[in-house]
Amino acid sequence: MLRSSIPYARPGQVIGLFGGSFDPPHQGHVHVTLEAMKAFGLDRVWWLVSPGNPLKQRGPAPLAQRMAAAGSLMQHPRVEVTDIEALTGTRATADTLTELRRLYPGVRFVWLMGADNLVQFHKWKNWRLIMDSVPVGVLARPGDRISARMSPAARIYAKYRIDGQARHLLGRSRAPAWCFVNVPMVDVSSTDIRLRGEWNNRVLPEERPSEHNSFE
């Protein structure tokens, strides 16, 4: 479901937030979303299609193009494709979460990210605020766990890690709380699609990257 407006959520719902540039979106994003929903006991997942990512030198394709492609690809009644950051004017994940918690009192949010992002998580703006504000679900390819578990964020928050067997409790856990799950990944990435020339990576001047998470 595509939504260029603030989505509806009821107090008490557990909503996973899957942020990224989605440049372009692909079946890997869909697969990870559905696996996260099942693993962490999420009521819904919102795709947060970012206006840009500060950790990448090249900007993404225009937001409207990525939103349209994501909305066409992600067809599930419990998943919404949103441009919340463009609507709220936030870019950094910490700022987006602060605004969402203000807009949705009583809603339980879970931040979703890949194990590769956990490795560099300590470089994000106010990353500790993210960990202290919402539970974090980390989706790991088999073999990604070692580098992610040795990351600064994982070491600092080691005592708040939830065992994988209790992963379904993550959404109703009090932050800080985080959990690893192994997810067999679909062998596709946004980078490969762009390199094959299957995606128009034209960048509008007003959509140069700003700080945000990305999940290839």
Coordinates of N, CA, C and O in Angstrom, one line a residue, residues 52-176:
G52 N 17.1 10.8 1.0 CA 18.6 10.7 0.7 C 19.3 10.0 1.9 O 18.8 9.9 3.0
N53 N 20.5 9.5 1.6 CA 21.3 8.8 2.5 C 22.7 9.5 2.6 O 23.4 9.6 1.7
P54 N 23.1 10.0 3.8 CA 24.3 10.8 3.9 C 25.6 10.0 3.8 O 26.7 10.5 3.6
L55 N 25.5 8.6 3.9 CA 26.6 7.8 3.9 C 27.0 7.4 2.5 O 27.9 6.6 2.2
K56 N 26.2 7.8 1.5 CA 26.5 7.5 0.1 C 26.8 8.8 -0.6 O 26.1 9.8 -0.5
Q57 N 27.8 8.8 -1.5 CA 28.3 10.0 -2.2 C 27.3 10.4 -3.3 O 27.1 11.6 -3.5
R58 N 26.7 9.4 -3.9 CA 25.7 9.7 -5.0 C 24.3 9.7 -4.4 O 24.0 8.9 -3.6
G59 N 23.5 10.7 -4.9 CA 22.2 10.7 -4.5 C 21.3 9.7 -5.2 O 21.7 9.1 -6.2
P60 N 20.1 9.4 -4.6 CA 19.2 8.4 -5.2 C 18.4 9.0 -6.3 O 18.4 10.2 -6.6
A61 N 17.6 8.1 -7.0 CA 16.7 8.6 -8.0 C 15.6 9.5 -7.3 O 15.5 9.4 -6.0
P62 N 14.8 10.2 -8.0 CA 13.8 11.1 -7.4 C 12.9 10.3 -6.5 O 12.5 9.2 -6.8
L63 N 12.5 11.0 -5.4 CA 11.7 10.3 -4.4 C 10.4 9.8 -5.0 O 9.9 8.7 -4.7
A64 N 9.7 10.6 -5.9 CA 8.5 10.2 -6.4 C 8.6 8.9 -7.3 O 7.8 8.0 -7.2
Q65 N 9.7 8.8 -7.9 CA 10.0 7.5 -8.7 C 10.2 6.3 -7.8 O 9.6 5.3 -8.1
R66 N 10.9 6.5 -6.7 CA 11.2 5.4 -5.8 C 9.9 5.0 -5.1 O 9.7 3.8 -4.8
M67 N 9.1 6.0 -4.7 CA 7.8 5.7 -4.0 C 6.9 4.9 -4.9 O 6.3 4.0 -4.5
A68 N 6.8 5.3 -6.2 CA 5.9 4.6 -7.1 C 6.4 3.2 -7.3 O 5.6 2.3 -7.3
A69 N 7.7 3.0 -7.5 CA 8.2 1.6 -7.7 C 8.0 0.8 -6.4 O 7.6 -0.4 -6.5
A70 N 8.2 1.4 -5.3 CA 8.0 0.6 -4.0 C 6.6 0.2 -3.8 O 6.2 -0.9 -3.4
G71 N 5.7 1.2 -4.1 CA 4.3 0.9 -4.0 C 3.7 -0.2 -4.9 O 2.9 -0.9 -4.5
S72 N 4.3 -0.2 -6.1 CA 3.9 -1.3 -7.0 C 4.5 -2.6 -6.6 O 3.8 -3.7 -6.8
L73 N 5.6 -2.7 -6.0 CA 6.3 -3.9 -5.6 C 5.7 -4.5 -4.3 O 5.4 -5.7 -4.2
M74 N 5.6 -3.7 -3.3 CA 5.2 -4.1 -2.0 C 3.7 -4.2 -1.8 O 3.1 -3.2 -1.5
Q75 N 3.1 -5.3 -2.1 CA 1.7 -5.4 -2.1 C 1.3 -6.4 -0.9 O 1.3 -7.6 -1.0
H76 N 1.0 -5.8 0.3 CA 0.7 -6.6 1.4 C -0.2 -5.7 2.3 O 0.1 -4.5 2.5
P77 N -1.3 -6.3 2.8 CA -2.3 -5.4 3.6 C -1.7 -4.9 4.9 O -2.3 -3.9 5.5
R78 N -0.6 -5.4 5.4 CA 0.0 -5.0 6.7 C 1.3 -4.2 6.5 O 2.0 -3.9 7.4
V79 N 1.6 -3.9 5.2 CA 2.8 -3.1 4.9 C 2.4 -1.8 4.2 O 1.7 -1.9 3.2
E80 N 2.9 -0.7 4.6 CA 2.6 0.6 4.0 C 3.9 1.2 3.5 O 4.9 1.3 4.3
V81 N 3.9 1.7 2.3 CA 5.1 2.5 1.8 C 4.8 3.9 2.0 O 3.8 4.5 1.5
T82 N 5.7 4.6 2.7 CA 5.5 6.0 3.1 C 6.7 6.9 2.8 O 7.8 6.4 2.6
D83 N 6.4 8.2 2.7 CA 7.4 9.2 2.5 C 7.4 10.1 3.8 O 7.4 11.3 3.7
I84 N 7.3 9.5 4.9 CA 7.1 10.2 6.2 C 8.2 11.3 6.4 O 7.9 12.4 6.8
E85 N 9.4 10.9 6.1 CA 10.5 11.9 6.3 C 10.4 13.2 5.4 O 10.7 14.3 5.9
A86 N 9.9 13.0 4.2 CA 9.6 14.2 3.4 C 8.5 15.0 4.0 O 8.5 16.2 3.9
L87 N 7.5 14.3 4.5 CA 6.4 15.1 5.1 C 6.7 15.8 6.4 O 6.2 16.8 6.7
T88 N 7.5 15.1 7.2 CA 7.9 15.7 8.5 C 9.1 16.6 8.5 O 9.4 17.4 9.4
G89 N 9.9 16.5 7.4 CA 11.1 17.3 7.3 C 12.2 16.8 8.0 O 13.2 17.5 8.2
T90 N 12.2 15.6 8.5 CA 13.3 14.9 9.2 C 14.1 14.1 8.2 O 13.6 13.7 7.2
R91 N 15.4 13.9 8.5 CA 16.3 13.2 7.7 C 17.0 12.1 8.5 O 17.1 10.9 8.1
A92 N 17.7 12.5 9.6 CA 18.4 11.5 10.4 C 17.4 10.6 11.1 O 16.3 11.1 11.5
T93 N 17.7 9.4 11.3 CA 16.8 8.4 11.9 C 16.4 8.8 13.3 O 15.2 8.7 13.7
A94 N 17.4 9.3 14.1 CA 17.0 9.7 15.5 C 16.0 10.8 15.5 O 15.0 10.8 16.3
D95 N 16.1 11.7 14.5 CA 15.1 12.8 14.5 C 13.7 12.3 14.0 O 12.7 12.7 14.5
T96 N 13.7 11.4 13.0 CA 12.5 10.8 12.6 C 11.8 10.0 13.7 O 10.6 10.1 13.9
L97 N 12.5 9.2 14.5 CA 11.9 8.5 15.6 C 11.3 9.4 16.6 O 10.3 9.2 17.2
T98 N 12.0 10.5 16.9 CA 11.5 11.5 17.9 C 10.2 12.1 17.4 O 9.2 12.2 18.2
E99 N 10.1 12.4 16.1 CA 8.9 12.9 15.6 C 7.8 11.9 15.6 O 6.6 12.2 15.9
L100 N 8.1 10.7 15.2 CA 7.0 9.6 15.2 C 6.5 9.3 16.5 O 5.3 9.1 16.7
R101 N 7.4 9.3 17.5 CA 6.9 9.1 18.9 C 6.0 10.2 19.4 O 5.1 10.0 20.2
R102 N 6.3 11.4 18.9 CA 5.4 12.6 19.3 C 4.1 12.5 18.6 O 3.0 12.7 19.2
L103 N 4.1 12.0 17.3 CA 2.8 12.0 16.5 C 2.0 10.8 17.0 O 0.7 10.8 16.8
Y104 N 2.6 9.7 17.5 CA 1.9 8.5 17.8 C 2.1 8.0 19.2 O 2.7 7.0 19.5
P105 N 1.6 8.8 20.2 CA 1.7 8.3 21.6 C 1.0 7.0 21.8 O -0.1 6.8 21.3
G106 N 1.7 6.1 22.5 CA 1.2 4.8 22.7 C 1.5 3.7 21.7 O 1.2 2.6 21.9
V107 N 2.0 4.1 20.5 CA 2.3 3.2 19.5 C 3.8 2.7 19.8 O 4.6 3.4 20.2
R108 N 4.0 1.4 19.6 CA 5.3 0.8 19.9 C 6.0 0.6 18.5 O 5.5 -0.1 17.7
F109 N 7.1 1.3 18.4 CA 7.9 1.2 17.1 C 9.1 0.3 17.3 O 9.7 0.3 18.4
V110 N 9.5 -0.4 16.3 CA 10.7 -1.2 16.2 C 11.5 -0.8 15.0 O 10.9 -0.8 13.9
W111 N 12.7 -0.4 15.2 CA 13.6 -0.1 14.1 C 14.2 -1.3 13.5 O 14.8 -2.2 14.2
L112 N 14.1 -1.5 12.2 CA 14.6 -2.7 11.5 C 15.8 -2.3 10.7 O 15.8 -1.3 10.0
M113 N 16.9 -3.1 10.8 CA 18.0 -2.9 9.9 C 18.8 -4.1 9.7 O 18.6 -5.1 10.4
G114 N 19.7 -4.1 8.7 CA 20.5 -5.2 8.4 C 21.8 -5.3 9.3 O 22.2 -4.3 9.9
A115 N 22.4 -6.5 9.4 CA 23.6 -6.6 10.3 C 24.7 -5.7 9.8 O 25.5 -5.3 10.5
D116 N 24.8 -5.5 8.5 CA 25.8 -4.6 7.9 C 25.7 -3.2 8.4 O 26.7 -2.5 8.6
N117 N 24.4 -2.8 8.7 CA 24.2 -1.4 9.2 C 24.6 -1.4 10.7 O 25.0 -0.3 11.2
L118 N 24.5 -2.5 11.4 CA 24.9 -2.5 12.8 C 26.4 -2.3 12.9 O 26.8 -1.6 13.9
V119 N 27.1 -2.7 12.0 CA 28.6 -2.6 12.0 C 29.0 -1.1 12.0 O 29.9 -0.7 12.7
Q120 N 28.2 -0.3 11.3 CA 28.5 1.2 11.2 C 27.6 2.0 12.0 O 27.6 3.3 11.9
F121 N 26.7 1.4 12.8 CA 25.7 2.1 13.5 C 26.2 3.2 14.4 O 25.6 4.3 14.6
H122 N 27.4 3.1 15.0 CA 28.0 4.1 15.9 C 28.3 5.4 15.2 O 28.6 6.4 15.8
K123 N 28.3 5.4 13.8 CA 28.6 6.6 13.1 C 27.3 7.4 12.8 O 27.4 8.5 12.3
W124 N 26.1 6.8 13.1 CA 24.9 7.5 12.8 C 24.7 8.7 13.8 O 25.2 8.6 15.0
K125 N 24.0 9.7 13.4 CA 23.7 10.8 14.3 C 22.9 10.3 15.5 O 21.9 9.7 15.3
N126 N 23.3 10.6 16.7 CA 22.6 10.3 17.9 C 22.2 8.8 18.0 O 21.0 8.5 18.3
W127 N 23.1 8.0 17.6 CA 22.8 6.5 17.5 C 22.3 6.0 18.9 O 21.5 5.1 18.9
R128 N 22.9 6.5 19.9 CA 22.5 6.0 21.3 C 21.1 6.4 21.6 O 20.3 5.6 22.3
L129 N 20.6 7.5 21.1 CA 19.2 7.9 21.3 C 18.3 6.9 20.6 O 17.2 6.6 21.1
I130 N 18.7 6.4 19.4 CA 17.9 5.4 18.7 C 17.8 4.2 19.6 O 16.7 3.7 19.8
M131 N 18.9 3.7 20.1 CA 18.9 2.4 20.9 C 18.1 2.6 22.2 O 17.4 1.7 22.6
D132 N 18.2 3.8 22.7 CA 17.5 4.0 24.0 C 16.0 4.3 23.8 O 15.3 4.4 24.8
S133 N 15.6 4.6 22.6 CA 14.2 5.0 22.3 C 13.3 3.9 21.9 O 12.1 3.8 22.3
V134 N 13.8 3.0 21.1 CA 12.9 1.9 20.5 C 13.7 0.6 20.4 O 14.9 0.6 20.3
P135 N 13.0 -0.5 20.5 CA 13.7 -1.8 20.3 C 14.2 -1.8 18.8 O 13.7 -1.2 17.9
V136 N 15.3 -2.6 18.6 CA 15.9 -2.7 17.3 C 16.0 -4.1 16.9 O 16.5 -5.0 17.6
G137 N 15.4 -4.4 15.7 CA 15.5 -5.8 15.1 C 16.6 -5.8 14.0 O 16.5 -5.0 13.1
V138 N 17.6 -6.7 14.2 CA 18.7 -6.8 13.3 C 18.5 -8.1 12.5 O 18.4 -9.2 13.0
L139 N 18.5 -7.9 11.2 CA 18.3 -9.0 10.2 C 19.6 -9.4 9.6 O 20.2 -8.6 8.9
A140 N 20.1 -10.6 9.9 CA 21.4 -11.0 9.5 C 21.4 -12.1 8.5 O 20.7 -13.1 8.7
R141 N 22.3 -12.0 7.5 CA 22.6 -13.1 6.7 C 23.4 -14.1 7.4 O 24.2 -13.7 8.3
P142 N 23.3 -15.4 7.2 CA 24.2 -16.3 7.8 C 25.6 -16.0 7.4 O 25.9 -15.8 6.3
G143 N 26.4 -15.8 8.4 CA 27.8 -15.4 8.2 C 28.1 -13.9 8.5 O 29.2 -13.5 8.6
D144 N 27.0 -13.1 8.6 CA 27.2 -11.7 9.0 C 27.3 -11.4 10.5 O 27.6 -10.3 10.9
R145 N 27.0 -12.4 11.3 CA 26.8 -12.2 12.7 C 28.1 -11.8 13.4 O 28.1 -11.0 14.3
I146 N 29.3 -12.4 13.0 CA 30.5 -12.1 13.7 C 30.9 -10.6 13.7 O 31.2 -10.0 14.7
S147 N 31.0 -10.0 12.5 CA 31.4 -8.6 12.4 C 30.4 -7.7 13.1 O 30.7 -6.7 13.7
A148 N 29.1 -8.1 13.0 CA 28.1 -7.2 13.6 C 28.1 -7.3 15.1 O 28.0 -6.3 15.9
R149 N 28.4 -8.5 15.7 CA 28.4 -8.7 17.1 C 29.7 -8.1 17.7 O 29.7 -7.8 18.9
M150 N 30.7 -7.8 16.9 CA 31.9 -7.2 17.3 C 31.9 -5.7 17.2 O 32.8 -5.0 17.5
S151 N 30.8 -5.2 16.6 CA 30.7 -3.7 16.4 C 30.6 -3.0 17.7 O 30.2 -3.5 18.7
P152 N 31.0 -1.7 17.7 CA 30.8 -0.9 19.0 C 29.4 -0.9 19.5 O 29.3 -1.0 20.8
A153 N 28.4 -0.7 18.7 CA 27.1 -0.7 19.2 C 26.7 -2.0 19.9 O 26.1 -2.0 21.0
A154 N 27.0 -3.1 19.3 CA 26.7 -4.4 19.9 C 27.4 -4.7 21.2 O 26.8 -5.2 22.1
R155 N 28.7 -4.2 21.3 CA 29.4 -4.4 22.5 C 28.9 -3.5 23.6 O 28.7 -4.0 24.8
I156 N 28.6 -2.3 23.3 CA 28.1 -1.3 24.3 C 26.7 -1.8 24.9 O 26.4 -1.6 26.1
Y157 N 25.9 -2.3 24.0 CA 24.5 -2.7 24.4 C 24.4 -4.2 24.5 O 23.2 -4.7 24.4
A158 N 25.5 -4.9 24.8 CA 25.4 -6.4 24.8 C 24.4 -6.9 25.8 O 23.7 -7.9 25.6
K159 N 24.3 -6.3 27.0 CA 23.4 -6.8 28.0 C 22.0 -6.6 27.7 O 21.1 -7.2 28.4
Y160 N 21.6 -5.8 26.7 CA 20.3 -5.6 26.3 C 19.8 -6.4 25.1 O 18.7 -6.3 24.6
R161 N 20.7 -7.3 24.7 CA 20.3 -8.2 23.6 C 19.3 -9.3 24.0 O 19.5 -10.0 25.0
I162 N 18.3 -9.5 23.2 CA 17.3 -10.5 23.5 C 17.7 -11.7 22.7 O 18.0 -11.7 21.5
D163 N 17.6 -12.9 23.4 CA 17.9 -14.1 22.7 C 17.0 -14.4 21.5 O 15.8 -14.0 21.6
G164 N 17.6 -15.0 20.5 CA 16.8 -15.2 19.3 C 15.5 -16.0 19.5 O 14.5 -15.9 18.8
Q165 N 15.6 -16.9 20.5 CA 14.4 -17.8 20.8 C 13.2 -16.9 21.4 O 12.1 -17.4 21.3
A166 N 13.5 -15.7 21.9 CA 12.5 -14.8 22.4 C 12.3 -13.7 21.5 O 11.7 -12.6 21.9
R167 N 12.6 -13.8 20.2 CA 12.5 -12.7 19.3 C 11.1 -12.1 19.1 O 10.9 -10.9 18.9
H168 N 10.1 -13.0 19.3 CA 8.7 -12.5 19.2 C 8.3 -11.5 20.2 O 7.3 -10.8 20.1
L169 N 9.2 -11.4 21.3 CA 8.9 -10.5 22.4 C 9.5 -9.1 22.1 O 9.2 -8.2 22.9
L170 N 10.3 -8.9 21.1 CA 11.0 -7.7 20.9 C 10.1 -6.5 20.8 O 10.3 -5.4 21.4
G171 N 9.0 -6.6 20.1 CA 8.1 -5.5 19.8 C 7.5 -4.9 21.1 O 7.1 -3.8 21.2
R172 N 7.3 -5.8 22.1 CA 6.7 -5.3 23.4 C 7.8 -5.2 24.5 O 7.4 -5.1 25.7
S173 N 9.0 -5.2 24.1 CA 10.1 -5.0 25.1 C 10.4 -3.5 25.3 O 10.1 -2.7 24.4
R174 N 10.9 -3.2 26.4 CA 11.2 -1.8 26.7 C 12.6 -1.5 26.3 O 13.5 -2.3 26.5
A175 N 12.8 -0.4 25.5 CA 14.1 0.0 25.1 C 15.0 0.4 26.3 O 14.5 1.0 27.2
P176 N 16.3 0.2 26.1 CA 17.0 -0.5 25.0 C 16.8 -2.0 25.0 O 16.8 -2.7 26.0

